[in-house]
Coordinates of C-alpha atoms in Angstrom, one line a residue:
Chain A
M115 CA -125.1 61.5 122.4
S116 CA -126.6 64.0 124.9
G117 CA -126.9 61.3 127.6
R118 CA -129.7 59.5 125.9
I119 CA -129.4 55.8 125.4
P120 CA -129.7 55.0 121.7
A121 CA -132.8 53.2 120.8
T122 CA -130.9 50.5 119.3
L123 CA -129.0 49.6 122.4
S124 CA -132.3 49.8 124.4
F125 CA -133.8 47.3 122.0
M126 CA -130.8 45.0 122.4
L127 CA -131.4 45.0 126.1
V128 CA -135.1 44.2 125.6
A129 CA -134.3 41.6 123.1
A130 CA -131.8 40.0 125.4
A131 CA -134.3 40.0 128.1
T132 CA -137.0 38.4 126.0
G133 CA -134.5 36.0 124.4
A134 CA -135.2 33.6 127.3
W135 CA -138.3 32.4 125.6
A136 CA -137.6 33.3 122.1
Q137 CA -137.0 30.7 119.5
T138 CA -134.6 32.9 117.6
L139 CA -132.7 36.0 118.6
E140 CA -131.1 38.2 116.0
L141 CA -128.7 41.0 116.7
S142 CA -126.8 42.9 114.1
G143 CA -125.1 46.2 113.4
A144 CA -125.6 48.1 110.2
V145 CA -124.4 51.0 108.2
F146 CA -126.6 53.1 106.0
N147 CA -124.7 55.1 103.5
A148 CA -127.6 57.5 103.1
Q149 CA -127.9 60.2 100.4
H150 CA -130.5 62.7 101.4
R151 CA -132.2 64.8 98.8
L152 CA -134.6 67.6 99.6
L153 CA -136.8 69.7 97.3
Y154 CA -138.1 72.7 99.1
Q155 CA -139.5 75.8 97.5
G156 CA -138.2 74.8 94.2
S157 CA -134.7 74.2 95.1
T158 CA -133.1 70.8 95.6
S159 CA -130.3 70.1 98.0
E160 CA -128.4 66.9 98.4
R161 CA -126.3 65.7 101.3
S162 CA -125.1 62.5 102.6
A163 CA -124.4 60.8 105.9
V164 CA -123.0 57.5 107.1
M165 CA -125.6 56.4 109.6
I166 CA -124.8 53.8 112.1
G167 CA -127.4 51.6 113.5
G168 CA -128.5 48.2 114.6
H169 CA -131.2 45.7 114.3
G170 CA -132.6 43.3 116.7
A171 CA -135.4 40.8 116.5
V172 CA -136.9 38.0 118.4
T173 CA -139.1 35.3 117.0
L174 CA -141.5 33.0 118.7
G175 CA -143.2 30.7 116.3
R176 CA -144.7 32.7 113.5
I177 CA -144.6 35.9 115.5
G178 CA -141.6 38.3 115.2
L179 CA -140.8 41.5 116.9
S180 CA -138.0 43.6 115.5
L181 CA -136.5 47.0 116.4
S182 CA -134.1 48.8 114.3
G183 CA -132.5 52.2 114.2
F184 CA -129.9 54.4 112.7
Q185 CA -128.4 57.6 113.7
G186 CA -126.1 60.0 111.9
S187 CA -125.5 63.5 110.9
L188 CA -126.3 65.3 107.7
G189 CA -124.0 68.0 106.7
E190 CA -125.1 71.5 105.9
A191 CA -126.3 72.1 102.4
G192 CA -127.5 75.6 102.3
P193 CA -129.8 77.7 104.3
A194 CA -132.7 75.4 104.0
S195 CA -130.6 72.4 105.0
P196 CA -128.5 73.1 108.0
E197 CA -126.5 70.5 109.7
T198 CA -128.9 68.0 111.2
K199 CA -128.6 65.1 113.5
V200 CA -130.9 62.3 112.4
R201 CA -132.1 59.3 114.4
I202 CA -134.4 56.7 112.9
T203 CA -136.2 54.2 115.0
S204 CA -138.8 51.7 113.9
V205 CA -140.7 48.9 115.6
V206 CA -142.3 46.1 113.6
L207 CA -144.5 43.3 114.7
T208 CA -144.6 40.6 112.0
I209 CA -146.6 37.5 111.4
R210 CA -145.1 34.9 109.0
T211 CA -147.9 34.0 106.7
T212 CA -145.7 31.8 104.5
P213 CA -142.2 30.6 104.7
W214 CA -141.1 33.5 102.5
L215 CA -143.6 36.3 103.5
S216 CA -144.2 38.2 106.7
L217 CA -146.7 40.9 107.3
G218 CA -147.3 43.3 110.1
P219 CA -147.8 46.8 111.5
E220 CA -144.9 49.2 111.9
A221 CA -144.3 52.3 113.7
E222 CA -141.4 54.6 112.8
A223 CA -140.0 57.7 114.3
R224 CA -137.5 60.1 112.8
R225 CA -135.9 62.8 114.8
F226 CA -134.1 65.7 113.2
E227 CA -132.2 67.9 115.4
A228 CA -130.8 71.2 114.1
D229 CA -129.8 74.5 115.6
A230 CA -133.2 75.7 114.7
G231 CA -134.9 73.1 116.7
V232 CA -136.1 69.5 116.7
T233 CA -138.6 68.0 114.4
T234 CA -140.0 64.5 114.8
W235 CA -141.7 62.5 112.2
V236 CA -144.1 59.9 113.5
M237 CA -145.3 57.3 111.1
L238 CA -147.7 54.4 111.4
G239 CA -148.2 51.8 108.7
A240 CA -147.7 48.3 107.6
T241 CA -144.7 46.3 106.4
A242 CA -144.3 43.4 104.1
R243 CA -141.1 41.4 104.1
L244 CA -140.1 38.8 101.6
S245 CA -137.3 36.4 102.0
L246 CA -136.4 33.9 99.2
A247 CA -133.9 31.2 99.6
M248 CA -131.2 31.0 96.9
G249 CA -129.2 28.2 98.3
G250 CA -125.8 28.1 99.9
G251 CA -127.0 30.2 102.8
L252 CA -127.9 33.1 100.4
R253 CA -131.3 34.7 100.5
G254 CA -132.8 37.5 98.6
F255 CA -134.9 39.9 100.6
G256 CA -137.3 42.7 99.9
E257 CA -139.1 45.0 102.3
V258 CA -141.7 47.5 101.7
S259 CA -143.2 49.7 104.4
L260 CA -146.2 52.0 103.7
F261 CA -147.1 54.7 106.3
P262 CA -150.6 56.0 105.7
V263 CA -150.3 57.9 108.9
A264 CA -147.3 60.2 108.7
E265 CA -147.0 63.5 110.5
A266 CA -144.1 65.8 111.2
K267 CA -144.2 67.4 114.6
P268 CA -144.5 70.0 116.0
V269 CA -145.5 71.6 112.7
G270 CA -148.2 69.1 112.0
E271 CA -147.3 68.5 108.4
T272 CA -148.4 65.3 106.9
M273 CA -146.7 63.2 104.3
S274 CA -148.3 61.2 101.5
P275 CA -147.0 59.0 100.2
A276 CA -144.5 58.0 102.8
F277 CA -142.9 54.7 102.3
R278 CA -139.6 52.8 102.7
A279 CA -138.4 50.0 100.4
A280 CA -135.3 47.9 100.4
V281 CA -134.0 44.9 98.5
G282 CA -130.8 43.0 98.8
I283 CA -129.0 39.8 99.5
S284 CA -128.2 38.2 102.8
F285 CA -126.0 35.4 103.8
S286 CA -126.2 33.2 106.8
S287 CA -123.8 30.6 107.9
P288 CA -124.7 27.5 109.9
S289 CA -122.9 29.0 112.8
G290 CA -125.4 31.8 112.9
F291 CA -123.3 34.5 111.3
E292 CA -125.3 36.8 109.1
A293 CA -124.3 39.5 106.6
R294 CA -126.6 41.5 104.4
I295 CA -126.2 44.1 101.7
G296 CA -129.0 46.0 100.1
Y297 CA -130.3 49.1 98.6
R298 CA -132.8 51.3 100.4
L299 CA -135.1 54.1 99.4
D300 CA -137.1 56.3 101.8
R301 CA -139.6 58.6 100.1
F302 CA -141.6 61.3 101.9
D303 CA -143.8 63.7 100.0
F304 CA -145.1 66.4 102.2
S305 CA -148.5 67.7 101.5
G306 CA -149.0 71.3 100.4
S307 CA -149.5 73.5 97.4
A308 CA -147.5 72.7 94.4
T309 CA -145.2 75.5 94.9
A310 CA -144.8 74.9 98.5
S311 CA -144.4 71.2 98.2
R312 CA -141.6 69.6 100.1
L313 CA -140.1 66.4 99.0
E314 CA -137.5 64.4 101.0
Q315 CA -135.7 61.2 100.1
F316 CA -133.1 59.0 101.7
R317 CA -131.5 56.3 99.6
G318 CA -128.3 54.4 99.5
L319 CA -126.5 51.2 100.4
V320 CA -127.3 49.4 103.6
A321 CA -125.0 46.7 104.9
G322 CA -124.8 44.9 108.2
V323 CA -123.4 41.9 110.0
G324 CA -124.8 40.1 113.0
W325 CA -125.7 36.8 114.6
R326 CA -128.8 34.8 114.7
L327 CA -129.2 32.5 117.7
R328 CA -131.5 29.6 117.5
R329 CA -132.6 27.1 120.1
Chain B
M77 CA -157.1 -113.6 208.9
R78 CA -157.5 -114.1 205.2
R79 CA -155.5 -116.7 203.3
A80 CA -154.0 -116.3 199.8
L81 CA -155.7 -118.1 196.8
P82 CA -153.9 -121.1 195.4
P83 CA -152.3 -120.6 191.9
I84 CA -154.5 -123.2 190.4
L85 CA -157.5 -121.1 191.2
V86 CA -156.0 -118.0 189.6
A87 CA -155.4 -119.9 186.3
I88 CA -159.0 -121.3 186.3
A89 CA -160.4 -117.7 186.8
A90 CA -158.3 -116.4 183.9
L91 CA -159.6 -119.2 181.7
C92 CA -163.2 -118.3 182.7
V93 CA -162.6 -114.7 181.7
A94 CA -161.1 -115.7 178.4
M95 CA -164.0 -118.0 177.7
S96 CA -166.6 -115.3 178.4
P97 CA -169.1 -114.5 175.5
A98 CA -167.8 -111.0 174.8
A99 CA -164.3 -112.2 174.3
A100 CA -165.5 -115.1 172.1
Q101 CA -167.6 -112.6 170.0
Q102 CA -164.7 -110.2 169.5
T103 CA -162.4 -112.7 168.3
G104 CA -165.2 -114.4 166.4
A105 CA -165.8 -111.5 164.0
S106 CA -162.4 -111.7 162.7
R107 CA -162.5 -115.5 162.6
L108 CA -165.9 -115.5 160.9
I109 CA -164.6 -113.1 158.3
A110 CA -161.5 -115.2 157.8
E111 CA -163.7 -118.3 157.5
A112 CA -166.0 -116.5 155.1
R113 CA -163.0 -115.5 153.0
Q114 CA -162.0 -119.1 152.9
A115 CA -165.5 -120.2 152.0
I116 CA -165.5 -117.8 149.1
E117 CA -162.2 -119.3 148.0
D118 CA -163.9 -122.7 148.2
F119 CA -166.9 -121.3 146.1
D120 CA -169.2 -121.9 149.1
A121 CA -170.8 -118.5 148.8
E122 CA -173.8 -119.5 150.9
S123 CA -171.7 -120.3 153.9
A124 CA -169.6 -117.3 153.4
Y125 CA -172.7 -115.1 153.2
R126 CA -174.0 -116.4 156.5
L127 CA -170.7 -116.2 158.3
L128 CA -170.4 -112.6 157.2
Q129 CA -173.9 -111.8 158.3
R130 CA -172.9 -113.1 161.7
A131 CA -169.7 -111.2 161.7
L132 CA -171.5 -108.0 160.8
D133 CA -174.4 -108.4 163.2
Q134 CA -175.4 -105.5 165.4
G135 CA -173.9 -107.2 168.4
S136 CA -170.7 -107.9 166.7
D137 CA -167.7 -106.1 168.0
A138 CA -165.9 -106.0 164.7
T139 CA -163.5 -103.1 164.2
Q140 CA -164.2 -100.6 161.5
A141 CA -161.6 -102.2 159.3
E142 CA -163.0 -105.7 159.9
R143 CA -166.5 -104.3 159.2
L144 CA -165.3 -102.7 156.0
R145 CA -163.7 -105.9 154.8
G146 CA -166.7 -107.9 155.9
L147 CA -169.0 -105.7 153.9
I148 CA -166.9 -106.0 150.8
L149 CA -166.8 -109.8 151.1
L150 CA -170.5 -109.7 151.8
G151 CA -171.2 -107.9 148.5
I152 CA -169.0 -110.4 146.6
S153 CA -170.6 -113.4 148.3
A154 CA -174.1 -111.9 147.4
L155 CA -173.1 -111.9 143.7
M156 CA -171.6 -115.3 143.9
R157 CA -174.5 -117.0 145.6
S158 CA -177.0 -115.4 143.2
D159 CA -174.8 -115.9 140.2
G160 CA -174.7 -112.1 139.7
A161 CA -178.4 -111.6 140.0
D162 CA -178.2 -109.8 143.4
R163 CA -176.3 -106.8 142.2
I164 CA -178.5 -104.5 144.3
G165 CA -177.5 -106.4 147.4
A166 CA -173.9 -106.3 146.4
R167 CA -174.1 -102.6 145.7
Q168 CA -175.8 -101.9 149.1
A169 CA -173.0 -103.8 150.8
F170 CA -170.4 -101.9 148.9
E171 CA -172.2 -98.6 149.7
R172 CA -172.2 -99.4 153.4
A173 CA -168.5 -100.1 153.1
L174 CA -167.8 -96.8 151.3
R175 CA -169.7 -94.9 153.9
L176 CA -167.3 -96.3 156.4
N177 CA -164.4 -95.2 154.3
P178 CA -165.3 -93.1 151.3
A179 CA -161.7 -93.2 150.1
Y180 CA -161.7 -97.0 149.9
D181 CA -161.0 -98.5 146.5
L182 CA -161.8 -102.1 145.5
P183 CA -158.5 -104.0 145.1
D184 CA -158.2 -106.2 142.0
S185 CA -157.6 -109.2 144.2
L186 CA -161.2 -108.9 145.5
A187 CA -162.7 -107.5 142.2
G188 CA -161.5 -110.6 140.5
L189 CA -163.6 -112.9 142.7
H190 CA -166.7 -112.1 140.6
S191 CA -167.1 -110.4 137.2
D192 CA -169.8 -108.0 138.4
A193 CA -168.0 -107.0 141.5
R194 CA -166.3 -104.1 139.9
V195 CA -169.6 -102.8 138.3
A196 CA -171.5 -103.0 141.5
F197 CA -168.7 -101.2 143.3
V198 CA -168.7 -98.4 140.7
E199 CA -172.5 -98.0 141.2
A200 CA -171.9 -97.7 144.9
R201 CA -169.1 -95.3 144.3
Q202 CA -171.6 -93.0 142.4
L203 CA -173.7 -92.9 145.6
V204 CA -170.7 -92.1 147.8
P205 CA -168.4 -89.9 145.9
L206 CA -164.7 -89.6 146.7
P207 CA -164.1 -87.1 149.4
V208 CA -162.6 -83.8 148.2
P209 CA -159.0 -83.7 149.2
A210 CA -158.5 -81.2 151.8
A211 CA -157.0 -77.9 150.5
A212 CA -153.5 -77.4 151.2
P213 CA -153.0 -74.7 153.8
V214 CA -152.2 -71.3 152.1
A215 CA -149.5 -69.3 153.5
V216 CA -150.5 -65.7 154.2
I217 CA -148.4 -63.6 151.8
P218 CA -148.3 -59.8 152.4
F219 CA -150.1 -57.8 149.7
A220 CA -147.5 -55.8 147.7
V221 CA -147.3 -54.0 144.4
E222 CA -144.2 -53.6 142.3
L223 CA -144.0 -50.1 140.9
S224 CA -142.0 -49.2 137.8
L225 CA -141.5 -45.7 136.3
A226 CA -139.1 -44.4 133.7
A227 CA -136.4 -42.4 135.4
D228 CA -135.9 -39.9 132.6
T229 CA -137.9 -40.0 129.4
T230 CA -138.8 -37.8 126.5
L231 CA -142.3 -37.9 125.1
P232 CA -143.8 -36.4 122.0
V233 CA -146.4 -33.7 122.6
Q234 CA -149.0 -35.4 120.5
A235 CA -149.9 -38.8 121.9
G236 CA -147.1 -38.8 124.4
R237 CA -148.0 -40.9 127.4
F238 CA -146.1 -41.3 130.6
S239 CA -146.4 -44.9 131.8
V240 CA -146.6 -46.2 135.3
R241 CA -146.3 -50.0 135.4
V242 CA -147.8 -51.7 138.4
A243 CA -147.6 -55.4 139.3
P244 CA -149.6 -56.4 142.4
N245 CA -148.7 -59.8 143.7
R246 CA -152.4 -60.7 143.6
P247 CA -155.3 -59.3 141.7
A248 CA -156.1 -55.8 142.9
E249 CA -157.8 -52.6 142.0
V250 CA -155.1 -50.0 141.5
I251 CA -155.8 -46.3 141.6
A252 CA -153.4 -43.7 140.1
V253 CA -153.8 -40.0 140.7
V254 CA -151.7 -37.1 139.4
T255 CA -151.7 -33.7 141.1
P256 CA -149.4 -30.7 141.2
A257 CA -146.6 -31.6 143.6
D258 CA -147.4 -28.6 145.8
V259 CA -151.2 -28.8 145.5
P260 CA -152.1 -32.3 146.3
T261 CA -155.8 -31.6 146.4
S262 CA -156.0 -30.5 142.7
I263 CA -156.4 -33.7 140.8
L264 CA -155.3 -33.3 137.2
W265 CA -155.7 -36.9 136.1
A266 CA -156.9 -40.2 137.7
D267 CA -157.1 -43.8 136.5
T268 CA -158.4 -46.9 138.1
Q269 CA -157.7 -50.4 136.8
R270 CA -158.5 -53.9 137.8
I271 CA -155.1 -55.5 137.4
R272 CA -154.2 -59.2 137.5
G273 CA -150.5 -59.8 137.1
A274 CA -149.3 -56.5 135.7
G275 CA -150.8 -53.4 134.2
V276 CA -149.9 -49.9 133.0
H277 CA -151.4 -46.6 133.9
Q278 CA -150.7 -44.1 131.0
W279 CA -151.0 -40.4 131.7
D280 CA -151.2 -38.3 128.6
L281 CA -149.6 -35.3 130.4
R282 CA -152.8 -33.4 130.1
S283 CA -155.1 -32.0 132.8
R284 CA -158.8 -32.7 133.0
S285 CA -159.4 -29.7 130.6
G286 CA -157.4 -31.5 127.9
D287 CA -154.6 -29.0 127.9
L288 CA -151.0 -30.0 128.3
V289 CA -149.9 -29.4 131.9
P290 CA -147.3 -26.6 132.2
E291 CA -143.8 -27.2 133.2
G292 CA -143.4 -28.1 136.8
R293 CA -143.3 -30.8 139.4
Y294 CA -146.1 -33.3 139.7
A295 CA -147.0 -36.0 142.2
I296 CA -148.2 -39.5 141.1
R297 CA -150.0 -41.3 144.0
L298 CA -150.8 -44.9 143.7
R299 CA -153.0 -47.0 145.9
A300 CA -154.1 -50.7 145.5
V301 CA -156.8 -52.7 147.2
D302 CA -156.9 -56.5 146.8
S303 CA -160.0 -58.8 147.0
L304 CA -159.4 -59.2 150.7
N305 CA -159.6 -55.5 151.1
Q306 CA -155.9 -55.3 152.0
V307 CA -154.6 -51.9 151.0
W308 CA -151.2 -51.1 149.5
G309 CA -150.1 -47.5 149.5
P310 CA -150.6 -44.7 148.9
V311 CA -147.2 -44.5 147.4
E312 CA -146.1 -41.1 145.9
R313 CA -143.6 -40.4 143.1
I314 CA -142.5 -36.9 142.2
I315 CA -141.8 -36.2 138.6
A316 CA -140.6 -33.0 136.9
V317 CA -142.2 -32.1 133.6
S318 CA -140.3 -29.8 131.3
R319 CA -140.2 -28.9 127.6
V320 CA -137.1 -29.8 125.6
P321 CA -135.7 -26.5 124.3
A322 CA -136.7 -26.1 120.7
D323 CA -134.1 -25.2 118.1
T324 CA -135.6 -21.9 117.1
A325 CA -134.3 -19.5 114.5
A326 CA -133.0 -16.1 115.6
H327 CA -135.1 -13.1 114.6
P328 CA -133.5 -11.0 111.9
A329 CA -131.9 -7.9 113.2
P330 CA -133.5 -4.6 112.3
L331 CA -132.5 -3.4 108.9
P332 CA -129.6 -0.9 109.0
R333 CA -130.0 2.5 107.5
S334 CA -127.6 1.5 104.9
A335 CA -130.1 -1.1 103.6
F336 CA -132.5 1.6 102.5
R337 CA -132.2 3.8 99.5
P338 CA -132.3 7.5 100.1
E339 CA -135.8 8.8 99.7
T340 CA -134.7 12.3 99.2
L341 CA -132.0 12.9 96.7
T342 CA -129.6 15.8 96.9
L343 CA -128.8 17.4 93.6
R344 CA -125.6 19.2 93.1
R345 CA -127.2 22.3 91.6
G346 CA -129.5 24.8 93.0
S347 CA -132.9 25.3 91.6
P348 CA -133.1 27.4 88.4
S349 CA -135.5 29.6 90.4
V350 CA -132.5 30.8 92.4
L351 CA -131.3 32.5 89.2
L352 CA -134.6 34.1 88.9
V353 CA -134.6 35.3 92.5
G354 CA -131.1 36.7 92.0
A355 CA -132.1 38.4 88.8
G356 CA -135.3 39.6 90.4
V357 CA -133.6 41.1 93.4
G358 CA -131.0 42.6 91.1
A359 CA -133.7 44.1 88.9
A360 CA -135.6 45.4 92.0
A361 CA -132.4 47.0 93.3
F362 CA -131.7 48.5 89.9
L363 CA -135.2 49.9 89.6
L364 CA -135.8 50.9 93.2
P365 CA -134.4 54.4 92.7
T366 CA -137.1 55.0 90.2
L367 CA -139.7 54.8 93.0
G368 CA -138.4 58.1 94.2
N369 CA -140.2 61.3 93.4
P370 CA -139.3 62.1 89.8
Q371 CA -139.6 65.8 90.6
L372 CA -137.0 65.4 93.3
N373 CA -134.7 63.3 91.3
T374 CA -134.7 65.4 88.1
G375 CA -131.2 65.9 87.1
A376 CA -129.8 63.6 89.7
S377 CA -127.1 61.2 88.7
R378 CA -127.7 57.5 88.7
D379 CA -127.1 56.0 92.1
V380 CA -124.3 53.6 91.5
T381 CA -124.9 51.8 94.8
A382 CA -128.2 50.5 93.4
V383 CA -126.4 49.2 90.4
A384 CA -123.8 47.6 92.7
V385 CA -126.5 45.9 94.7
A386 CA -128.2 44.8 91.6
G387 CA -124.9 43.2 90.4
V388 CA -124.3 41.6 93.8
A389 CA -127.8 40.1 93.8
S390 CA -127.4 38.8 90.2
V391 CA -124.0 37.3 91.1
A392 CA -125.4 35.8 94.3
G393 CA -128.1 34.2 92.2
I394 CA -125.5 32.6 90.0
V395 CA -123.4 31.5 93.0
G396 CA -126.4 30.2 94.7
Y397 CA -127.4 28.2 91.7
L398 CA -123.9 26.8 91.2
T399 CA -123.1 26.0 94.8
G400 CA -126.5 25.2 96.0
H401 CA -128.1 21.9 96.4
R402 CA -131.6 20.7 95.8
V403 CA -133.4 18.0 97.6
R404 CA -135.8 15.9 95.5
Y405 CA -138.1 13.3 96.8
S406 CA -137.7 9.9 95.1
A407 CA -140.9 8.0 94.9
E408 CA -139.2 5.1 93.3
N409 CA -136.8 4.7 96.2
A410 CA -139.6 5.2 98.7
R411 CA -141.5 2.3 97.1
A412 CA -138.4 0.2 97.1
N413 CA -137.9 0.9 100.8
A414 CA -141.5 0.2 101.6
E415 CA -141.1 -3.2 99.8
L416 CA -137.9 -3.9 101.7
R417 CA -139.7 -3.1 105.0
R418 CA -142.6 -5.3 104.0
Q419 CA -140.3 -8.2 103.1
H420 CA -138.4 -7.8 106.3
E421 CA -141.6 -7.8 108.4
A422 CA -142.9 -10.8 106.5
R423 CA -139.6 -12.7 107.2
R424 CA -139.8 -11.8 110.8
A425 CA -143.4 -12.9 111.0
E426 CA -142.6 -16.2 109.3
I427 CA -139.7 -16.9 111.6
A428 CA -141.8 -16.0 114.6
R429 CA -144.6 -18.3 113.4
S430 CA -142.1 -21.1 112.7
N431 CA -140.6 -20.6 116.2
R432 CA -144.0 -20.8 117.8
A433 CA -144.7 -24.0 116.0
L434 CA -141.3 -25.4 117.0
I435 CA -141.9 -24.5 120.6
A436 CA -145.4 -25.9 120.6
A437 CA -144.1 -29.2 119.1
A438 CA -141.1 -29.4 121.4
P439 CA -141.0 -32.8 123.2
I440 CA -141.8 -33.1 126.8
R441 CA -139.2 -34.4 129.2
V442 CA -140.4 -36.3 132.3
R443 CA -137.8 -36.9 135.0
L444 CA -138.4 -38.9 138.1
E445 CA -137.2 -37.0 141.1
R446 CA -138.0 -39.4 143.9

């Protein structure tokens, strides 16, 4: 942990503090069974990680603020893919335009820590979230985030396209218990010459449970 | 030294006094009248007439009764000696007699002495009418009014009148005034009647504005004045005016929720769109891996987790459809409920209107307090 407070826990504290005036407060834990694929200099490597994270959100009227994050460790998959600790943190401000659609800006950061050093991706973009009622507490959800601004530091590489998408099913009980399961795909195409192109992708099952408190 | 008179001298003196002219005249009038009466009986009217003139002479000392009798006989003798021609003389004699005693009436014993005696007497009577008999002294009776009010009565609102019967013991002007019991200066109604015997003041229970007086206590004050300006009263009576409680109908209770039909119907199946959502999410999950870079995914195996999520989403859609519920608005039930509310309100309004009419028509009770 290196003494740093995980972003998820930080957000939980913030969310709890802001919950005093929020109409809903949502806290959940999640698991991302991520499969990471990398194409670099013509060779493809694949490794996986079970990333643990959390999600918190507060809603006031039509405005929502959510913070989510995962962290985990990718195993070594060759010289180009050493063992790497990964931490993903994203902040989204959403406005519910319709009962089933929310839009808003998003900022996401990905920190990769390996023996060779630390690389951080900083991405700014927009998010669209759909939530469709299916009855019986079930809802179908879909989420697409596009990051026109995506840069890997300190090298300064840019990514295009860089996006994240997820679809799945959630269940919420009247008591506030929530569970969700979905499939997630993160795609990052680094710019460069065709031969020097670098393609990265995270995909896999995402599942989580939590509670939604309403007043 | 003086000597006493001898008794013979006293007797002579008394005889002289008795033989004096005054004494002879006094006793002569009566004697003359008696002789005249006898002369009439003897049909010697001329002698009788002269005797009577002597008896009634100015110097005569006849009493009023003798003078009266003499004048009557004078009138009769005037008729007799003129054989009825001197009726004026007879009437004058009778008139003089009546002036002495206007109440005198000619007795039949004298009227029968001549056939015209009665006629002449009536003519004289016309000149001297009978005296008006003196009025009997009237006892001074105190002026009083008998008052009569109903102790407890119920009157109809329309044309109901509260009666106050007054009976003065002599003709009088009776004044009745009604005011609030606690505001004697505020006159609500007044009535003045000239009453002989008995009369009735009838208050219509309305103020001067014509409106029914509200419930409360009222004072009726009566005062009477007779022709001699004797005053009775004022006398005050307090009455309590109230409305008889009307038998009104109870307002209907608000309609219970159970009386209404459900305006939203819950259907025991989810919307078919739920199946579409489940299928759509499943398809999206199934296809989502294809959004990865094809160059990167060349040769990669199919991600079964995407297939699993697609299956879960599809199944969730089916479960949601089977276990879900739909709420549908029922316009028909809404119309029926609106009609039910309208009828209920109409019934309430009708009852309220009926109750108002009953209350307005409730009789008025008037109770005498004191």
